[in-house]
Structures are given as structure tokens and as C-alpha cells.
């Protein structure tokens, strides 16, 4: 049994314009101490997939089906009060926007201590002492002074470290990091990734890393799931994925990396992402795919095994465009 | 924080200085010579001159201003032209009445307005939200005098629960006092509550969709804590701002409300003084109103700094 098992997860949003199908039949697993990258372009459903685990999607308009099991315990049907014991304790989240994800009215120490007092039932004093240790753990200098400061007194990189300190305060089993380095300078990015790696090594925390940056994936992840239009199109260990990508979309993403630019111009994937409102029985990437054939239009390619641990959803898989 | 308060106090003193100059000049700019008025139409120029000298009206304006400030600071606000009672005594009698009415109205407004604003934002798009915004719109649109008359009609005439009008000092009979103040306070507080409700609701809606509220939820905090601590704390600056800005409306509302319920307060004093052209009283009333404004704004600024660490910690710089 894996630490986290997501089976046939589908997430729909009931909007004024109709039903938006954000995630369609995703299945994936996460092992203890594993760093799994969810990648793909904006709107592909990677964040929604991850946020479904602690059910942090807008209630009321979200329709969720499928199964999410943490240590064999079903989370999708767990009542809200029970789920609140899971959030911040077993499953915690580092959000994308370090500048706005901390409350401007409270000291960072208070915001770290809060989660400890909630789940570990620590006293105010003990929680503050622990907050200082956590700030040290995530590499913030002079933590005794910083713990009394407000978010606006900290830089973006430091705020992101505070967010990580909050997320790891109760030693979670699963840490979800939603584009944790996107808003940061490149030099600070590497430091934040080191913090994640360190946590995994020290506490055995499993990490779901949501990113559109394949450089980050190559740097830190063990395994990656590439998503397109709400579905997983390719899934493989990172070394395998970069050595032998099978899906033309994955290949397109890799070519769009700045380091692979030819003649100073970035390669791009032509065309547009299909509408999340409709879901015809065809390959969603068909219209943008250089390999598209007639069969791509008649049915949707299933996610099938290409090699050991390597799955791809393509009728014409291969390493060449 | 101490520096911040001192700086604000300094600017409050400047505002008071400017206001006192304007009040002083305003009265001097009024048509007619007060010495002639006091001496009477038939008086000889020598008498007029004597009066002018006695009241210092023959001195240059700056000297007169210094006299005026010195007199005011020593508590001498002159005498009412109607009955020769010292204006300071009149104020001491009338001001507490209006302060009580305003405080009660503000209490009603904060409890009802902020409370329903929070509920409306949490239950956005549900029945409670529609009820609250509906009453909010109604409360905003209804004029004080109409609401006051309706209130008297319903609670005093039809139901006979409350007395229709009149005033009993709190020191004489607290029960009677509150009974008679209840309806005026409700009437005066309604419009205020409506504004607070709308502002609280929109501030809370903004806060509830903020990233830090999502962070609070991701920590597994109870919804009461997410709403009551994380979202509300950041909405309070808006609430405090509106409280300060609406003080003017509260004063003008008090004038009308006191008139309807025949409450011998500051508002009624103002109206009576204007109707009888009782200049010393008008002058004092304006001065007290200005002081009230300045003090409340000072309190608002301090509350602001307390609520917002970005202002509090900016120290001497750009706060």
C-alpha cells in the first residue's frame, strides 16, 4: 500500500458558464519519502489535483469524485471536522504566493505557533520556542528576532521559508508545494529546493511538487506526472522521462526549455489548449500534435505502460517529434 | 508607537489652531457691529466706544484672537445672548446627553452592523446575506425623521412599550433614562449600522478570498478561527475608518433625532441657537464639534496603527 493513493479522481467546478472539468480521471500514487512532480502548463489541473487531497477547493461549487486514500484512509468522504485534523498535520501545503499567503496582521512566530497549538496542543510558550527552531530549520538567520516580525518585514524568499516552516511544523506525511519557487529569484529558488530535499531526507516527508518548470523537476523530483487538459498524459521516473520522453506533449515542453533554444528562439507548442467545458472522445492534444493520425480523432488514447514504471497516453509514442 | 501617537497629537493641535482661527474670523465676518447691537440703536457714539473698549473690540484682530484663545482655554465661552447663562454651563448640561445618545447609537451600529456584515459575508449568496443586504439598503435609504416618527407610532402609541419622548438624566433614574434613550439610539444607529454592515461585508468578502485565509484553512483551523481571527482582523481597519468618517453623519443625525424625541442635547441646542442667532452658543457649538472630530480622528489613527503593523512599525518615516 502506498502512502497516498489517488484513484479515478475527477474534479468539476460548477460555474456560471457551465461545468468546468478541471481534472479528469487521474490516478496516481505517492510513496513515503518520495518527491513527485506534477507538471504541465497553467490550467492543466495540476494544482486542483493536489488541492483535492486536503479538500482545499472552494466548497459549494466543487464536485469531486473518485477516491483519495492516505494510509488507506479515505479522505474524500471524511467529514469536515475530521479533515481539519488532517490539514496542517498529516497533509500540509506551501502555496504559490509567498507575498500574500501570510496574514499581514500577525507575527510570523504567531502564525507558525498557531498550527502547533492546534495539532500538537503545545502551550503558547512552547509553540513559540518551537517556531524559533523551525525558522532555523528552514534556514532563516537570527530566528529569535525574526519570529517577532511581521510578514511585511521579510523578503519574498524568507516569507516562502516561513510558509514552509508552517507546513512542516507538525511533521506532515505529505507536503504539497504549489509552484513554491515560481515567485522567487533564481538564486533563492535553489535554496528553497534544498530545504525540501533536506526535509525529505530528515523527516521522510513525501512531497507533491506542482510546477511548470522542468528544470525544477529535473533538479529535485524522483518521479513526474505530466498533465494536459485535466488528464495525466505521461508518468515516469525523472531520469527515464528526460532520457526517453514518449508523449509528444512532454517532448514539446522539453523543447520549450530555454537551454534547448535553437537560434536564440524558444520552441513553442502551436495551437491552444482545448476547452475544459467539453470532453470529446479523442486525444485532447490532437490539434497541436505533429504526430496526429486519423485514429487520434476517433478515440482517446489510454495511459499504457511503455517501459518499467513509464506510462504514456499516446497512440504513436516515441522519442522523436 | 509612542512617536506615532505624539506625531498625531501634534497634527491634531495644528488642526485645532486652524479651526479656532476660522471660527474667530467667521464670527467677526458676520454683518453688524456687536458693540452697536449691545448698546442699542439709540446709544451715543461714546457709549458704543466704551463697550467696544470694554470687550476689547478696538484692539487689532491678532490681539483679539489671543484674547479669545485665552478666554476659551480658561473655560470662559461667553454668555448666551438669550438668557445670559454662561455658555460653558449650557455645554456642561447638554453635551453629556448627546454623548450618551451617540455612544448608544454607535453601540447599536457596531453590534448590529458588524455582526450582520460578518454573517452576510460568510453566508454569501444565501438567505441570510439577502436579508442582511436588504435591511442594509432599507436602513440606508430611510431618513431619520421618518424612522423616528414610525418608531414613536409603533412602540409608543400602538404598543405602549416605550415613552414617546422626553429625557430623564441618567444620574436621576438610570432605568428611565435608558428606556427613553432606547428608541432614539435605535433610530440614530440604524443608518450607521447599515453603512457598517455594507462595509464590513465587502471588507470581509475581500479578506475571506485572500490567500492568507486559504493558508489558515490549510492549517486545519476551525472555521470560527479562520473567520473571527484571520479574516476579521484584516477587515477591522475598514470598519474603524468608516466609524471615523461617519462621525459627521452621526452629529447631524443627532440634531434631527433630538428634535423628534425632544431630547435636550447638543443637537437641539445647535438648532435653537441657530434659530435665535445666539452667536456665542453657535461659536461654542462649532468649537466643540471640531474638537470632537479631531479627537475621534486621533483615536481612529491610533486604532489604525494598532491594527496594522505596517503603519505601527514604520515609525517616524512615512506613516
XYZ file of C-alpha atoms in Angstrom:
640
model
C 0.000 0.000 0.000
C 1.309 3.395 -0.946
C 1.235 6.343 1.404
C -1.173 8.212 -0.830
C -3.372 6.597 -3.466
C -5.473 8.704 -5.781
C -7.832 6.647 -7.919
C -10.031 7.918 -10.769
C -10.142 11.425 -9.349
C -12.370 13.821 -11.258
C -12.970 17.422 -10.183
C -15.601 19.631 -11.764
C -16.414 23.240 -10.982
C -19.945 24.493 -11.285
C -19.502 27.957 -12.796
C -21.932 30.463 -14.273
C -20.760 29.462 -17.734
C -21.324 25.780 -17.103
C -19.470 22.793 -15.754
C -15.692 23.129 -15.966
C -13.910 19.801 -15.956
C -10.635 20.665 -14.262
C -9.418 17.160 -13.549
C -10.460 14.026 -15.435
C -9.783 10.521 -14.158
C -6.412 10.998 -12.551
C -4.868 8.044 -10.775
C -1.527 8.258 -9.049
C 0.363 7.040 -6.052
C 2.899 8.594 -3.723
C 5.363 6.620 -1.628
C 6.865 7.630 1.680
C 9.855 9.962 1.201
C 9.145 10.368 -2.486
C 9.174 13.669 -4.335
C 6.577 13.550 -7.061
C 6.341 16.370 -9.571
C 3.035 17.312 -11.166
C 3.846 19.303 -14.253
C 2.097 20.913 -17.157
C 1.045 24.353 -18.295
C -1.357 26.681 -16.480
C -4.859 25.301 -16.218
C -3.888 21.680 -16.835
C -5.333 20.646 -13.488
C -2.143 20.024 -11.542
C -2.995 22.338 -8.656
C -6.596 21.165 -8.498
C -5.434 17.559 -8.314
C -3.139 18.302 -5.387
C -5.581 20.576 -3.544
C -8.190 17.834 -3.684
C -6.171 15.844 -1.168
C -6.756 18.215 1.790
C -10.000 19.330 0.058
C -8.942 22.963 -0.105
C -11.029 23.733 -3.182
C -13.954 26.162 -2.963
C -16.805 24.280 -1.303
C -20.251 24.521 -2.845
C -19.080 24.823 -6.449
C -16.640 21.897 -6.437
C -17.802 18.438 -7.442
C -15.314 15.746 -6.608
C -15.476 12.048 -7.431
C -13.086 9.145 -7.161
C -11.007 8.075 -4.221
C -8.124 9.612 -2.266
C -6.617 7.356 0.386
C -3.970 8.423 2.871
C -2.533 5.388 4.672
C -5.608 3.522 3.486
C -7.980 6.089 4.971
C -10.491 7.552 2.548
C -10.313 11.361 2.564
C -12.991 12.288 0.018
C -15.838 11.244 2.294
C -14.220 12.288 5.570
C -16.429 14.769 7.476
C -15.102 18.339 7.638
C -14.175 18.304 11.387
C -12.153 15.110 10.881
C -10.499 16.542 7.789
C -9.442 19.614 9.778
C -7.370 17.278 11.946
C -5.635 16.048 8.778
C -4.974 19.517 7.329
C -1.778 21.015 8.651
C -0.959 17.798 10.486
C -0.832 14.856 8.021
C -1.181 16.871 4.827
C 0.115 20.416 4.631
C 0.506 22.922 1.849
C 3.044 25.509 0.727
C 1.261 27.953 -1.539
C 2.471 29.703 -4.632
C 2.301 33.312 -3.481
C 4.677 33.957 -0.588
C 3.806 37.664 -0.613
C 0.116 37.181 0.150
C -0.147 33.772 1.767
C 0.871 35.015 5.202
C -1.528 37.095 7.259
C -0.176 40.680 7.412
C -1.670 41.293 10.858
C 0.123 38.591 12.815
C 3.790 37.967 13.554
C 5.359 35.091 11.675
C 6.021 33.425 15.017
C 2.331 33.536 15.868
C 1.437 32.057 12.504
C 3.857 29.168 12.957
C 2.873 28.639 16.598
C -0.800 28.575 15.656
C -0.568 25.299 13.795
C 1.464 23.741 16.623
C -1.049 24.798 19.229
C -3.857 23.452 17.076
C -2.439 19.989 16.375
C 0.278 19.358 18.946
C -1.612 21.069 21.786
C 1.545 22.948 22.746
C 1.370 25.866 25.151
C 1.822 29.363 23.773
C 5.347 29.451 25.108
C 6.412 26.016 23.933
C 4.918 26.696 20.489
C 6.920 29.920 20.178
C 10.141 28.138 21.168
C 9.396 25.510 18.556
C 8.681 28.247 15.991
C 12.193 29.600 16.531
C 13.632 26.125 15.927
C 11.556 25.751 12.767
C 12.752 29.093 11.408
C 16.293 27.888 11.997
C 15.469 24.605 10.267
C 14.307 26.360 7.100
C 17.447 28.490 7.106
C 16.329 31.883 8.352
C 19.152 33.753 10.077
C 18.559 35.339 13.506
C 15.347 33.350 14.097
C 14.887 34.738 17.633
C 14.477 38.203 16.191
C 12.580 37.156 13.058
C 9.954 35.258 14.998
C 8.635 38.562 16.375
C 8.480 40.249 12.974
C 5.556 40.747 10.641
C 5.442 39.389 7.087
C 6.000 42.820 5.516
C 9.391 42.998 7.213
C 10.570 39.859 5.403
C 11.690 39.338 1.811
C 9.802 37.033 -0.554
C 12.289 34.224 -0.144
C 12.121 34.480 3.632
C 8.334 34.518 3.577
C 8.348 31.370 1.486
C 10.619 29.785 4.091
C 8.165 30.838 6.790
C 5.385 29.175 4.779
C 7.496 26.030 4.635
C 8.122 26.256 8.389
C 4.349 26.386 8.952
C 3.820 23.463 6.594
C 6.418 21.215 8.204
C 5.729 22.261 11.812
C 3.740 19.131 12.626
C 5.953 16.769 10.573
C 3.361 16.016 7.884
C 3.271 12.734 5.978
C 2.526 14.575 2.742
C 3.655 18.081 1.825
C 2.026 19.733 -1.157
C 4.124 22.517 -2.652
C 2.249 24.560 -5.250
C 4.763 26.332 -7.502
C 6.857 27.097 -4.416
C 9.682 28.744 -6.340
C 7.829 30.483 -9.161
C 7.620 33.861 -7.460
C 11.242 33.789 -6.288
C 14.577 34.828 -7.733
C 16.587 32.027 -9.273
C 19.263 32.230 -6.578
C 16.637 31.891 -3.844
C 14.880 29.070 -5.729
C 17.826 26.730 -5.260
C 17.859 27.432 -1.517
C 14.158 26.653 -1.172
C 14.542 23.396 -3.105
C 17.412 22.459 -0.769
C 15.064 22.941 2.176
C 12.604 20.493 0.606
C 15.286 17.926 -0.109
C 16.592 18.272 3.411
C 13.106 17.725 4.874
C 12.548 14.622 2.842
C 15.908 13.213 3.924
C 15.471 14.126 7.572
C 11.760 13.501 8.200
C 10.844 11.163 5.365
C 8.169 13.604 4.200
C 6.614 12.748 0.848
C 6.313 15.819 -1.351
C 3.977 16.609 -4.210
C 5.664 19.380 -6.142
C 3.449 21.290 -8.505
C 5.442 23.088 -11.166
C 5.554 24.067 -14.800
C 9.321 24.345 -14.601
C 11.004 21.225 -15.932
C 14.307 22.495 -14.598
C 12.927 22.199 -11.070
C 11.582 18.734 -11.888
C 14.973 17.537 -13.084
C 16.643 19.088 -10.056
C 14.633 17.599 -7.239
C 11.846 15.151 -8.215
C 12.042 11.350 -8.148
C 9.082 10.826 -10.405
C 6.966 13.086 -12.562
C 3.434 13.138 -13.878
C 2.859 15.301 -16.933
C -0.684 16.599 -17.184
C -2.544 18.027 -20.131
C -6.147 19.278 -20.222
C -7.026 17.662 -16.908
C -5.504 14.254 -17.629
C -2.187 12.573 -16.979
C -0.502 12.069 -20.346
C 2.804 10.707 -19.178
C 4.234 9.389 -15.958
C 7.777 8.148 -15.353
C 10.796 8.290 -13.052
C 12.509 11.599 -13.757
C 15.717 10.167 -15.249
C 13.677 7.952 -17.580
C 11.332 10.795 -18.516
C 14.123 13.123 -19.535
C 16.088 10.373 -21.303
C 13.178 8.841 -23.202
C 10.058 11.029 -23.289
C 7.252 9.240 -25.135
C 4.394 11.691 -25.314
C 4.677 14.477 -27.924
C 3.416 16.990 -25.341
C 6.222 16.134 -22.910
C 8.650 16.426 -25.776
C 7.232 19.842 -26.654
C 7.641 21.015 -23.061
C 11.266 19.940 -23.020
C 11.999 21.731 -26.252
C 10.464 24.871 -24.807
C 13.132 24.915 -22.096
C 15.438 27.934 -22.502
C 18.576 25.750 -22.514
C 17.277 23.880 -25.557
C 16.572 27.035 -27.527
C 17.880 26.972 -31.061
C 18.947 30.197 -32.768
C 18.022 32.154 -29.656
C 14.326 31.488 -30.092
C 12.308 29.260 -27.783
C 10.472 26.392 -29.377
C 6.760 26.624 -28.733
C 3.859 24.245 -28.954
C 1.491 25.584 -31.614
C -2.230 25.934 -31.026
C -4.408 26.295 -27.958
C -5.461 24.124 -25.032
C -8.922 22.637 -25.675
C -11.882 23.971 -23.702
C -12.352 22.464 -20.240
C -16.119 22.575 -20.791
C -16.367 19.792 -23.370
C -14.666 16.433 -23.493
C -14.969 14.701 -26.864
C -13.771 11.128 -27.217
C -10.447 11.942 -28.854
C -6.882 12.761 -27.931
C -7.005 16.227 -26.334
C -3.566 17.070 -27.745
C -4.513 16.026 -31.276
C -4.940 19.526 -32.714
C -1.458 20.600 -31.581
C 0.344 17.317 -32.185
C 2.882 16.830 -35.001
C 2.242 13.070 -34.919
C -1.535 13.187 -35.078
C -3.136 10.499 -37.254
C -6.738 9.592 -38.018
C -7.031 7.231 -35.056
C -6.267 10.097 -32.636
C -9.637 11.611 -33.566
C -11.746 8.510 -33.077
C -10.923 7.545 -29.505
C -8.947 8.752 -26.503
C -5.578 7.063 -26.048
C -5.367 5.246 -22.690
C -2.445 5.631 -20.304
C -0.416 2.477 -21.068
C 2.908 1.043 -19.984
C 5.869 1.974 -22.202
C 8.690 0.664 -20.014
C 9.168 -0.177 -16.341
C 7.306 2.495 -14.380
C 6.802 4.545 -17.526
C 3.256 5.256 -18.716
C 2.115 7.396 -21.616
C -1.236 8.144 -23.208
C -0.416 8.212 -26.902
C -1.237 6.029 -29.921
C 2.059 6.976 -31.516
C 4.587 7.174 -28.694
C 8.246 7.780 -29.409
C 11.234 9.889 -28.610
C 11.300 11.715 -31.941
C 8.942 14.521 -32.799
C 4.139 53.581 18.622
C 4.724 56.363 21.169
C 6.286 58.527 18.484
C 3.410 57.804 16.185
C 0.865 58.953 18.782
C 2.868 62.074 19.596
C 3.085 62.968 15.918
C -0.653 62.536 15.503
C -1.302 64.657 18.604
C 0.891 67.357 17.101
C -1.130 67.440 13.885
C -4.348 67.457 15.941
C -3.154 70.627 17.706
C -2.471 72.236 14.322
C -5.967 71.369 13.117
C -7.462 72.870 16.275
C -5.447 76.053 15.790
C -6.641 76.484 12.213
C -10.222 75.721 13.250
C -10.139 78.269 16.060
C -8.854 80.936 13.658
C -11.655 80.142 11.217
C -14.295 80.250 13.954
C -12.899 83.541 15.239
C -12.815 85.121 11.771
C -16.185 83.655 10.862
C -17.870 85.413 13.745
C -16.015 88.679 13.004
C -17.129 88.442 9.374
C -20.787 88.396 10.320
C -22.605 91.574 9.306
C -23.341 94.103 12.046
C -21.257 95.632 14.807
C -21.703 93.691 18.061
C -20.975 96.848 20.104
C -23.824 98.679 18.358
C -26.121 95.687 18.885
C -25.262 95.552 22.586
C -25.533 99.298 23.147
C -28.850 99.562 21.325
C -29.930 101.664 18.334
C -30.265 104.912 20.268
C -26.963 104.850 22.148
C -24.482 107.659 21.746
C -21.169 107.011 19.939
C -19.364 107.474 23.267
C -21.279 104.540 24.825
C -20.618 102.363 21.796
C -16.968 103.269 22.028
C -16.911 102.394 25.734
C -18.469 98.972 25.074
C -16.068 98.413 22.229
C -13.190 99.148 24.561
C -14.625 97.052 27.383
C -14.875 93.936 25.180
C -11.529 94.584 23.530
C -13.123 95.124 20.145
C -10.971 98.171 19.478
C -7.796 96.111 19.558
C -6.256 94.777 16.324
C -7.563 91.348 15.170
C -4.491 89.300 16.237
C -4.734 90.726 19.752
C -8.451 89.941 19.811
C -7.660 86.395 18.717
C -5.154 85.958 21.553
C -7.806 87.201 23.994
C -10.335 84.788 22.516
C -8.000 81.790 22.842
C -7.014 82.770 26.398
C -10.670 83.126 27.394
C -11.608 79.820 25.749
C -8.747 77.943 27.375
C -9.727 79.300 30.792
C -13.216 77.901 30.196
C -14.907 81.216 29.553
C -17.002 80.787 26.415
C -19.099 83.888 26.964
C -22.776 84.131 27.839
C -25.821 83.118 25.883
C -27.463 86.190 24.374
C -30.883 84.673 25.129
C -30.695 84.250 28.900
C -27.199 85.391 29.907
C -26.329 81.900 31.205
C -22.612 81.096 30.744
C -22.172 79.043 27.559
C -19.814 76.689 29.429
C -22.639 75.802 31.834
C -25.045 75.145 28.984
C -22.497 72.870 27.297
C -21.845 71.001 30.545
C -25.547 70.293 30.742
C -26.245 69.434 27.100
C -23.104 67.682 25.937
C -23.390 64.531 28.146
C -26.905 63.927 26.814
C -25.718 63.836 23.220
C -22.612 61.870 24.116
C -24.821 59.223 25.719
C -27.156 59.165 22.720
C -24.249 58.911 20.284
C -22.486 56.232 22.311
C -25.653 54.138 22.493
C -26.327 54.633 18.786
C -22.754 53.654 17.978
C -23.061 50.573 20.168
C -26.208 49.561 18.293
C -24.474 50.230 14.979
C -21.354 48.230 15.827
C -23.177 45.228 17.261
C -25.823 45.062 14.538
C -23.745 46.390 11.638
C -20.511 44.477 12.130
C -22.319 41.348 13.294
C -24.669 41.171 10.338
C -21.856 42.159 7.982
C -19.815 39.154 9.095
C -22.772 36.804 8.805
C -23.652 38.158 5.354
C -20.108 37.655 4.086
C -19.806 34.120 5.435
C -23.228 33.177 4.049
C -22.687 34.994 0.771
C -25.442 34.366 -1.753
C -27.594 32.599 0.818
C -30.781 33.743 2.526
C -29.025 35.430 5.479
C -26.962 37.511 3.043
C -30.036 38.696 1.150
C -31.867 39.528 4.376
C -28.889 41.486 5.725
C -28.178 43.396 2.493
C -31.913 44.056 2.070
C -32.214 45.558 5.539
C -28.930 47.353 4.942
C -30.286 49.071 1.845
C -33.524 49.930 3.635
C -31.659 51.274 6.670
C -29.509 53.409 4.411
C -32.428 54.841 2.463
C -34.789 55.652 5.320
C -34.440 59.203 6.687
C -34.057 59.623 10.445
C -37.120 61.746 10.970
C -39.393 59.261 9.206
C -37.949 56.276 11.045
C -38.221 58.183 14.324
C -41.869 59.035 13.735
C -42.652 55.445 12.731
C -40.861 54.203 15.841
C -42.885 56.517 18.066
C -46.071 55.437 16.323
C -45.340 51.736 16.737
C -43.616 51.440 20.111
C -45.124 54.392 21.974
C -48.584 54.911 20.518
C -49.675 51.446 19.369
C -47.735 49.033 21.568
C -47.187 51.428 24.503
C -43.851 49.775 25.288
C -41.741 52.908 25.413
C -42.375 56.566 26.186
C -42.751 58.706 23.067
C -40.322 61.430 24.005
C -38.657 63.326 26.811
C -35.478 62.910 28.742
C -34.554 61.806 32.255
C -30.914 62.279 33.329
C -29.006 59.065 33.886
C -27.952 60.216 37.361
C -31.597 60.661 38.376
C -33.041 57.325 37.225
C -30.846 55.028 35.076
C -33.746 52.725 34.180
C -35.983 55.543 32.980
C -33.036 57.134 31.207
C -32.223 54.020 29.194
C -35.883 53.371 28.455
C -36.224 56.823 26.976
C -32.903 56.657 25.139
C -33.515 53.249 23.574
C -35.729 54.341 20.705
C -33.674 57.440 19.778
C -30.497 55.346 19.886
C -32.051 52.721 17.604
C -33.247 55.384 15.181
C -29.901 57.165 15.131
C -27.949 53.895 14.941
C -29.907 52.348 12.074
C -28.371 54.253 9.179
C -24.976 53.879 10.764
C -25.491 50.142 11.223
C -26.483 49.847 7.561
C -23.295 51.546 6.381
C -21.163 49.486 8.729
C -22.906 46.321 7.573
C -22.157 47.016 3.928
C -18.544 47.990 4.585
C -17.924 45.055 6.896
C -19.479 42.686 4.394
C -17.366 43.849 1.481
C -14.184 44.001 3.567
C -14.856 40.509 4.867
C -15.585 39.182 1.373
C -12.237 40.518 0.286
C -10.479 39.042 3.298
C -12.204 35.671 3.010
C -10.950 35.209 -0.533
C -7.410 36.285 0.418
C -4.543 33.848 0.183
C -3.809 34.047 3.901
C -7.299 32.781 4.697
C -6.634 29.786 2.482
C -3.384 29.313 4.409
C -5.330 29.454 7.686
C -7.697 26.768 6.389
C -4.775 24.632 5.246
C -3.542 24.651 8.840
C -6.692 22.820 9.899
C -8.011 25.731 11.970
C -11.689 25.778 12.880
C -13.838 27.967 10.656
C -14.644 30.259 13.599
C -10.943 30.963 13.998
C -10.414 31.443 10.266
C -13.254 33.958 10.060
C -13.061 35.553 13.504
C -9.296 35.925 13.763
C -7.686 35.830 10.333
C -10.308 37.469 8.138
C -11.907 39.822 10.673
C -8.618 41.200 11.930
C -7.789 42.443 8.447
C -11.275 43.855 7.905
C -11.255 45.921 11.086
C -9.208 48.725 9.539
C -12.083 49.324 7.133
C -14.594 49.251 9.965
C -12.582 51.742 12.000
C -12.179 54.058 9.013
C -15.906 54.050 8.374
C -16.588 54.714 12.052
C -14.400 57.811 11.910
C -15.778 59.057 8.606
C -19.361 58.636 9.697
C -18.974 60.785 12.799
C -20.249 63.802 10.892
C -23.358 61.920 9.864
C -23.811 60.879 13.474
C -23.737 64.503 14.653
C -26.191 65.725 12.021
C -28.331 62.664 12.720
C -28.294 63.531 16.413
C -29.616 67.015 15.620
C -32.666 65.567 13.865
C -33.193 62.739 16.320
C -33.061 65.008 19.366
C -35.536 67.318 17.696
C -38.009 64.446 17.120
C -37.721 62.928 20.570
C -37.472 66.294 22.343
C -34.145 65.422 23.940
C -32.362 68.456 25.406
C -28.993 67.597 23.902
C -26.286 69.232 21.868
C -28.198 68.830 18.618
C -31.248 70.571 19.936
C -29.021 73.274 21.409
C -27.472 73.822 17.985
C -30.817 74.155 16.252
C -32.187 76.516 18.890
C -29.023 78.638 18.840
C -29.123 78.980 15.059
C -32.822 79.878 15.085
C -32.272 82.625 17.693
C -28.930 83.791 16.239
C -27.258 83.109 19.569
C -23.695 83.736 18.352
C -21.718 82.829 21.494
C -23.515 79.483 21.635
C -23.059 78.817 17.920
C -19.372 79.625 18.260
C -19.020 77.218 21.189
C -21.033 74.520 19.445
C -18.808 74.675 16.370
C -15.683 74.601 18.521
C -16.863 71.576 20.479
C -17.827 69.779 17.264
C -14.392 70.433 15.824
C -12.751 69.135 18.989
C -14.981 66.056 18.817
C -13.942 65.438 15.225
C -10.255 65.861 15.947
C -10.335 63.603 18.993
C -12.237 60.856 17.174
C -9.905 61.018 14.194
C -6.959 60.822 16.541
C -8.460 57.706 18.120
C -9.116 56.265 14.663
C -5.493 56.843 13.667
C -4.258 55.179 16.828
C -6.618 52.238 16.344
C -5.383 52.033 12.770
C -1.789 51.807 13.867
C -2.687 49.233 16.459
C -4.450 47.093 13.870
C -1.955 47.483 11.068
C 1.647 46.597 11.874
C 2.820 48.224 8.647
C 1.776 51.639 9.975
C 2.788 50.942 13.561
C 6.306 49.847 12.680
C 7.023 52.449 10.037
C 7.916 54.710 12.978
C 8.924 58.273 12.089
C 9.113 57.837 8.322
C 6.114 57.859 6.067
C 3.260 56.854 8.376
